[in-house]
Coordinates of C-alpha atoms in Angstrom, one line a residue:
M1 CA 0.0 0.0 0.0
W2 CA 1.3 3.4 -0.9
K3 CA 1.5 5.9 1.9
P4 CA 0.8 9.7 1.5
L5 CA 3.0 11.9 -0.5
H6 CA 2.5 15.6 0.3
N7 CA 3.2 18.3 -2.3
T8 CA 4.3 21.8 -1.7
H9 CA 4.0 24.4 -4.5
V10 CA 5.4 27.8 -3.7
M11 CA 5.2 30.7 -6.2
R12 CA 5.5 34.4 -6.1
T13 CA 1.8 35.1 -5.9
C14 CA 0.3 32.0 -4.4
T15 CA 1.3 29.2 -2.0
A16 CA -0.2 25.8 -2.3
L17 CA 0.5 22.7 -0.4
L18 CA -1.3 19.5 -1.1
P19 CA -1.3 17.3 1.9
R20 CA -1.9 14.0 0.3
C21 CA -1.8 12.2 -2.9
T22 CA -1.7 8.4 -3.0
P23 CA 0.5 7.4 -6.0
T24 CA 0.7 4.0 -7.5
P25 CA 3.8 2.6 -9.1
N26 CA 2.5 3.2 -12.7
A27 CA 0.2 6.2 -12.2
R28 CA 0.9 9.9 -11.9
P29 CA -1.9 11.7 -10.0
L30 CA -3.2 14.9 -11.4
G31 CA -5.8 17.0 -9.7
V32 CA -6.2 14.7 -6.7
D33 CA -8.3 15.8 -3.8
A34 CA -6.3 17.6 -1.1
H35 CA -6.6 20.4 1.4
S36 CA -4.4 23.0 -0.2
P37 CA -3.2 26.2 1.5
Y38 CA -3.1 29.2 -0.8
S39 CA -1.9 32.7 -0.4
L40 CA -5.1 34.4 -1.4
T41 CA -4.5 37.1 -4.1
P42 CA -7.9 38.5 -5.4
P43 CA -8.1 40.9 -8.4
R44 CA -6.7 44.3 -7.9
N45 CA -8.9 46.8 -6.1
Q46 CA -11.0 44.0 -4.7
T47 CA -11.1 42.6 -1.1
C48 CA -12.0 39.3 0.3
C49 CA -15.0 38.7 2.6
C50 CA -14.9 37.4 6.1
S51 CA -11.6 37.6 7.9
I52 CA -9.5 36.6 5.0
A53 CA -7.3 39.3 3.5
V54 CA -4.8 39.6 0.6
D55 CA -1.7 37.4 1.0
D56 CA -3.2 35.4 3.9
L57 CA -2.3 31.8 4.0
V58 CA -5.4 29.7 3.8
V59 CA -6.2 25.9 3.7
A60 CA -9.1 24.5 1.8
K61 CA -11.7 22.6 3.9
S62 CA -12.4 20.4 0.9
G63 CA -10.2 19.2 -2.0
L64 CA -9.1 21.8 -4.6
G65 CA -6.8 19.5 -6.5
A66 CA -3.0 19.3 -6.9
F67 CA -0.4 20.9 -9.1
R68 CA -2.3 24.0 -9.9
P69 CA -1.1 27.6 -9.8
V70 CA -4.6 29.1 -9.5
A71 CA -7.7 28.0 -7.6
K72 CA -11.1 29.6 -7.0
A73 CA -13.1 28.9 -3.8
S74 CA -15.6 30.7 -1.6
A75 CA -14.3 32.2 1.6
S76 CA -16.5 29.9 3.6
A77 CA -14.7 26.9 2.1
L78 CA -11.3 28.1 3.4
A79 CA -9.7 28.3 6.8
K80 CA -7.2 31.0 7.6
V81 CA -3.9 29.8 8.8
P82 CA -2.4 32.1 11.5
A83 CA 0.8 33.8 10.7
G84 CA 4.1 32.1 11.6
I85 CA 3.1 28.6 10.5
P86 CA 5.4 27.0 8.0
V87 CA 3.7 26.2 4.7
E88 CA 4.5 22.5 5.1
Y89 CA 2.7 22.4 8.5
A90 CA -0.2 24.4 7.0
G91 CA -0.9 21.7 4.4
L92 CA -0.8 19.0 7.2
I93 CA -2.8 21.0 9.8
G94 CA -5.9 19.0 9.3
A95 CA -4.4 16.1 11.3
P96 CA -3.7 18.1 14.5
C97 CA -7.1 19.8 14.1
K98 CA -8.6 16.3 14.0
A99 CA -6.6 15.4 17.1
A100 CA -7.9 18.5 18.9
G101 CA -11.4 17.5 18.2
L102 CA -10.9 14.0 19.5
L103 CA -9.5 15.3 22.8
K104 CA -12.2 17.9 23.2
G105 CA -13.9 17.6 26.6
L106 CA -11.0 16.0 28.4
K107 CA -9.2 17.8 31.2
A108 CA -5.9 17.6 33.1
G109 CA -5.5 14.4 34.9
D110 CA -7.6 12.4 32.5
V111 CA -6.1 9.3 30.7
V112 CA -6.5 8.5 27.0
V113 CA -5.5 5.3 25.3
Q114 CA -5.0 5.2 21.5
S115 CA -4.1 2.7 18.8
G116 CA -2.3 3.6 15.6
A117 CA -0.3 6.2 17.5
D118 CA 2.3 6.5 14.8
T119 CA 0.0 8.4 12.4
L120 CA 0.1 12.2 12.3
V121 CA -3.1 12.3 14.3
G122 CA -1.6 9.9 16.9
Q123 CA 1.5 12.0 17.2
S124 CA -0.6 15.1 17.6
V125 CA -2.7 13.5 20.3
V126 CA 0.4 12.7 22.3
Q127 CA 1.8 16.2 22.1
M128 CA -1.5 18.0 22.6
A129 CA -2.4 15.8 25.6
K130 CA 1.0 16.5 27.1
A131 CA 0.4 20.2 26.9
A132 CA -3.0 19.8 28.5
G133 CA -1.8 17.6 31.4
I134 CA -3.6 14.5 30.0
T135 CA -1.9 11.1 30.3
T136 CA -1.5 9.1 27.1
I137 CA -1.2 5.3 26.6
S138 CA -0.2 4.8 23.0
I139 CA -0.2 1.5 21.1
V140 CA 1.9 1.4 17.9
P141 CA 2.1 -1.3 15.2
S142 CA 4.4 -4.2 15.9
C143 CA 7.1 -3.8 13.2
P144 CA 10.9 -4.0 12.8
D145 CA 11.3 -0.3 13.6
Q146 CA 8.9 -0.3 16.6
E147 CA 11.7 0.7 19.0
S148 CA 12.4 3.8 17.0
V149 CA 8.7 4.7 16.9
I150 CA 8.3 4.2 20.6
N151 CA 11.4 6.3 21.4
I152 CA 10.1 9.1 19.1
L153 CA 6.6 9.1 20.7
Q154 CA 8.2 9.1 24.2
T155 CA 10.3 12.1 23.1
L156 CA 7.2 13.9 22.0
G157 CA 5.7 13.4 25.4
G158 CA 4.1 10.0 25.4
D159 CA 3.7 8.6 28.9
I160 CA 3.2 4.9 28.1
V161 CA 4.1 3.6 24.6
V162 CA 3.9 -0.1 23.7
P163 CA 3.7 -2.2 20.6
E164 CA 0.5 -4.1 19.7
Q165 CA 1.8 -7.5 20.6
Y166 CA 2.7 -6.3 24.1
A167 CA -0.7 -4.7 24.5
L168 CA -2.3 -8.1 24.2
T169 CA -0.4 -9.6 27.1
W170 CA -1.1 -9.8 30.8
R171 CA 1.9 -7.5 31.3
F172 CA 0.0 -4.6 29.7
T173 CA -3.0 -5.3 31.9
R174 CA -0.8 -5.1 35.0
L175 CA 0.7 -1.9 33.6
L176 CA -2.7 -0.3 33.3
S177 CA -3.4 -1.0 37.0
D178 CA -0.9 1.8 37.8
V179 CA -2.9 4.5 36.1
P180 CA -6.5 5.7 36.3
A181 CA -9.0 4.0 34.0
P182 CA -8.9 5.8 30.6
A183 CA -11.7 8.3 30.0
L184 CA -11.3 7.9 26.2
A185 CA -10.1 5.3 23.7
I186 CA -9.0 6.6 20.2
N187 CA -8.7 3.8 17.6
Y188 CA -7.2 4.2 14.2
I189 CA -9.0 1.8 11.9
A190 CA -7.5 1.4 8.4
S191 CA -9.9 0.7 5.5
S192 CA -8.3 -2.7 5.0
T193 CA -9.2 -3.7 8.6
P194 CA -12.4 -5.7 8.9
E195 CA -15.2 -4.2 11.0
V196 CA -14.4 -4.4 14.7
P197 CA -17.1 -6.5 16.3
A198 CA -19.2 -4.9 19.0
A199 CA -19.7 -6.2 22.5
G200 CA -22.1 -9.1 22.5
T201 CA -21.4 -10.3 19.0
K202 CA -22.5 -13.9 18.4
P203 CA -19.7 -16.5 18.7
S204 CA -20.4 -17.7 15.2
K205 CA -19.7 -14.3 13.8
L206 CA -16.5 -14.0 15.8
R207 CA -15.4 -17.4 14.6
A208 CA -16.0 -16.4 11.0
L209 CA -14.0 -13.2 11.5
V210 CA -11.1 -15.1 13.0
E211 CA -11.0 -17.5 10.1
S212 CA -11.2 -14.8 7.4
A213 CA -8.9 -12.1 8.8
S214 CA -5.1 -12.1 8.4
P215 CA -2.9 -12.3 11.5
D216 CA -2.1 -8.5 11.3
E217 CA -5.8 -7.6 10.8
L218 CA -6.7 -9.9 13.7
T219 CA -4.2 -8.2 15.9
K220 CA -5.5 -4.7 15.1
I221 CA -9.1 -5.9 15.8
K222 CA -8.1 -7.3 19.2
V223 CA -6.3 -4.1 20.1
A224 CA -9.4 -2.0 19.1
M225 CA -11.6 -4.3 21.2
L226 CA -9.2 -4.1 24.1
T227 CA -9.1 -0.3 24.2
A228 CA -12.9 0.0 23.8
K229 CA -13.3 -2.3 26.8
I230 CA -11.0 -0.4 29.2
A231 CA -12.2 3.1 28.3
S232 CA -15.6 4.7 29.1
T233 CA -15.9 6.3 25.7
T234 CA -14.5 5.2 22.3
V235 CA -13.9 7.2 19.1
T236 CA -12.4 6.1 15.8
Y237 CA -10.8 7.6 12.7
G238 CA -9.6 6.2 9.4
E239 CA -7.0 6.7 6.7
A240 CA -8.7 9.9 5.4
D241 CA -8.2 11.6 8.8
A242 CA -4.8 10.0 9.7
Y243 CA -2.8 12.5 7.6
G244 CA -5.3 15.4 7.4
D245 CA -6.5 14.5 3.9
E246 CA -10.2 14.7 4.4
T247 CA -10.6 16.3 7.7
A248 CA -14.2 17.4 8.4
A249 CA -14.7 21.2 7.9
E250 CA -15.8 21.7 11.6
A251 CA -12.4 20.4 12.8
Y252 CA -10.8 23.5 11.5
D253 CA -12.5 25.5 14.2
S254 CA -9.5 24.4 16.3
I255 CA -6.9 25.8 13.9
G256 CA -6.1 28.8 16.1
D257 CA -5.3 26.6 19.1
V258 CA -3.3 24.2 17.0
A259 CA -1.3 27.1 15.5
E260 CA -0.5 28.4 19.0
L261 CA 0.9 25.0 20.1
M262 CA 3.0 24.9 16.9
K263 CA 4.4 28.4 17.5
S264 CA 5.2 27.6 21.1
N265 CA 7.1 24.5 20.1
K266 CA 4.6 22.2 21.8
L267 CA 3.5 20.5 18.6
S268 CA 5.7 19.4 15.8
L269 CA 5.2 17.2 12.7
W270 CA 7.9 15.0 11.1
V271 CA 8.3 16.4 7.6
E272 CA 10.8 15.6 4.9
N273 CA 11.1 17.9 1.8
Y274 CA 12.1 16.7 -1.6
P275 CA 12.6 18.6 -4.9
P276 CA 10.2 17.7 -7.8
E277 CA 12.9 15.8 -9.6
D278 CA 13.1 13.4 -6.7
Y279 CA 9.3 12.6 -7.0
E280 CA 9.8 8.9 -7.9
Y281 CA 12.4 8.4 -5.2
A282 CA 10.2 10.0 -2.6
T283 CA 7.2 7.9 -3.5
K284 CA 9.3 4.7 -3.3
K285 CA 10.8 5.7 0.0
I286 CA 7.5 6.5 1.7
A287 CA 6.2 3.1 0.7
G288 CA 9.2 1.4 2.2
P289 CA 10.0 0.4 5.8
F290 CA 10.9 2.8 8.6
C291 CA 8.9 5.7 7.1
G292 CA 5.5 5.3 8.8
M293 CA 5.7 8.4 11.0
R294 CA 7.1 10.7 8.3
A295 CA 5.2 13.1 6.0
M296 CA 7.1 13.3 2.7
V297 CA 6.7 16.7 1.1
L298 CA 7.4 17.4 -2.6
K299 CA 8.3 21.1 -2.6
F300 CA 8.2 23.2 -5.7
S301 CA 10.3 26.4 -5.9
S302 CA 8.5 27.9 -8.9
E303 CA 5.8 27.4 -11.4
C304 CA 8.4 26.2 -13.8
D305 CA 9.1 23.2 -11.6
I306 CA 5.6 22.0 -12.3
E307 CA 5.9 22.6 -16.0
E308 CA 9.2 20.7 -16.2
L309 CA 7.7 17.5 -14.9
N310 CA 7.4 15.4 -18.0
W311 CA 4.9 13.0 -16.4
L312 CA 2.6 16.0 -15.6
N313 CA 2.6 17.2 -19.2
E314 CA 1.8 13.7 -20.3
A315 CA -1.1 13.2 -17.9

């Protein structure tokens, strides 16, 4: 499965960053849906409505398409990005805005448990919870680089970080006895994961699920059922939210709070920039191992960079 590639297009009169396109080995995406921040430049002698002004950095609440120097959208379809936020972060800001919505209603001293903590939303949950005095229990995929992922999340402020396989043992149960019961469980459920069975599901259905699911899918289902069991409230999000690709419009109400955390160095995102000529290398790298927590950004320095991409002209 190909992970997200993010595209940054910086020009003299407009700034556009496309937070996600999902390339395939033999296809070159053109006009894919993405939340794209633009420096708004209306016709001369005209002003914008609402609180958006000329040269403001804005992010679209719905997809505007990739690799375009000009876009037209109503002011209500845009969210203004506060000054001082790097353009790369602006294009990914949907993920921390989603995290802010998930944590809404919690207070200092509460405990939250989450699966899929290696996503941008998961990383944001850890940092925003730390800033709010909320304890986090993060479960990450069991993989060859799990130790690196665990160390990074702990560096970001994670209180308890464990791999999935450990979470399914009696040791994890004993570990949980040292902290208050979680008030919230946040589960990342990929589209490829079968539906997580609800409590009280008939044994026959559970048996059929066990027989049809792969070992990895079964592990993620067990983890989701475990977190839902130990927390009083459970919420879920999927791949569309994990990297801020299709964040709901209402989530952007938190953009001001998110920006303040970024500017105060309490919230960071792992971003790697690549020039357009390294497009193929970047897409291959992000699909490889040890890249799950990174957001690869394809950064354009001028409009000519787009025109010089042969595959774009052929698309």
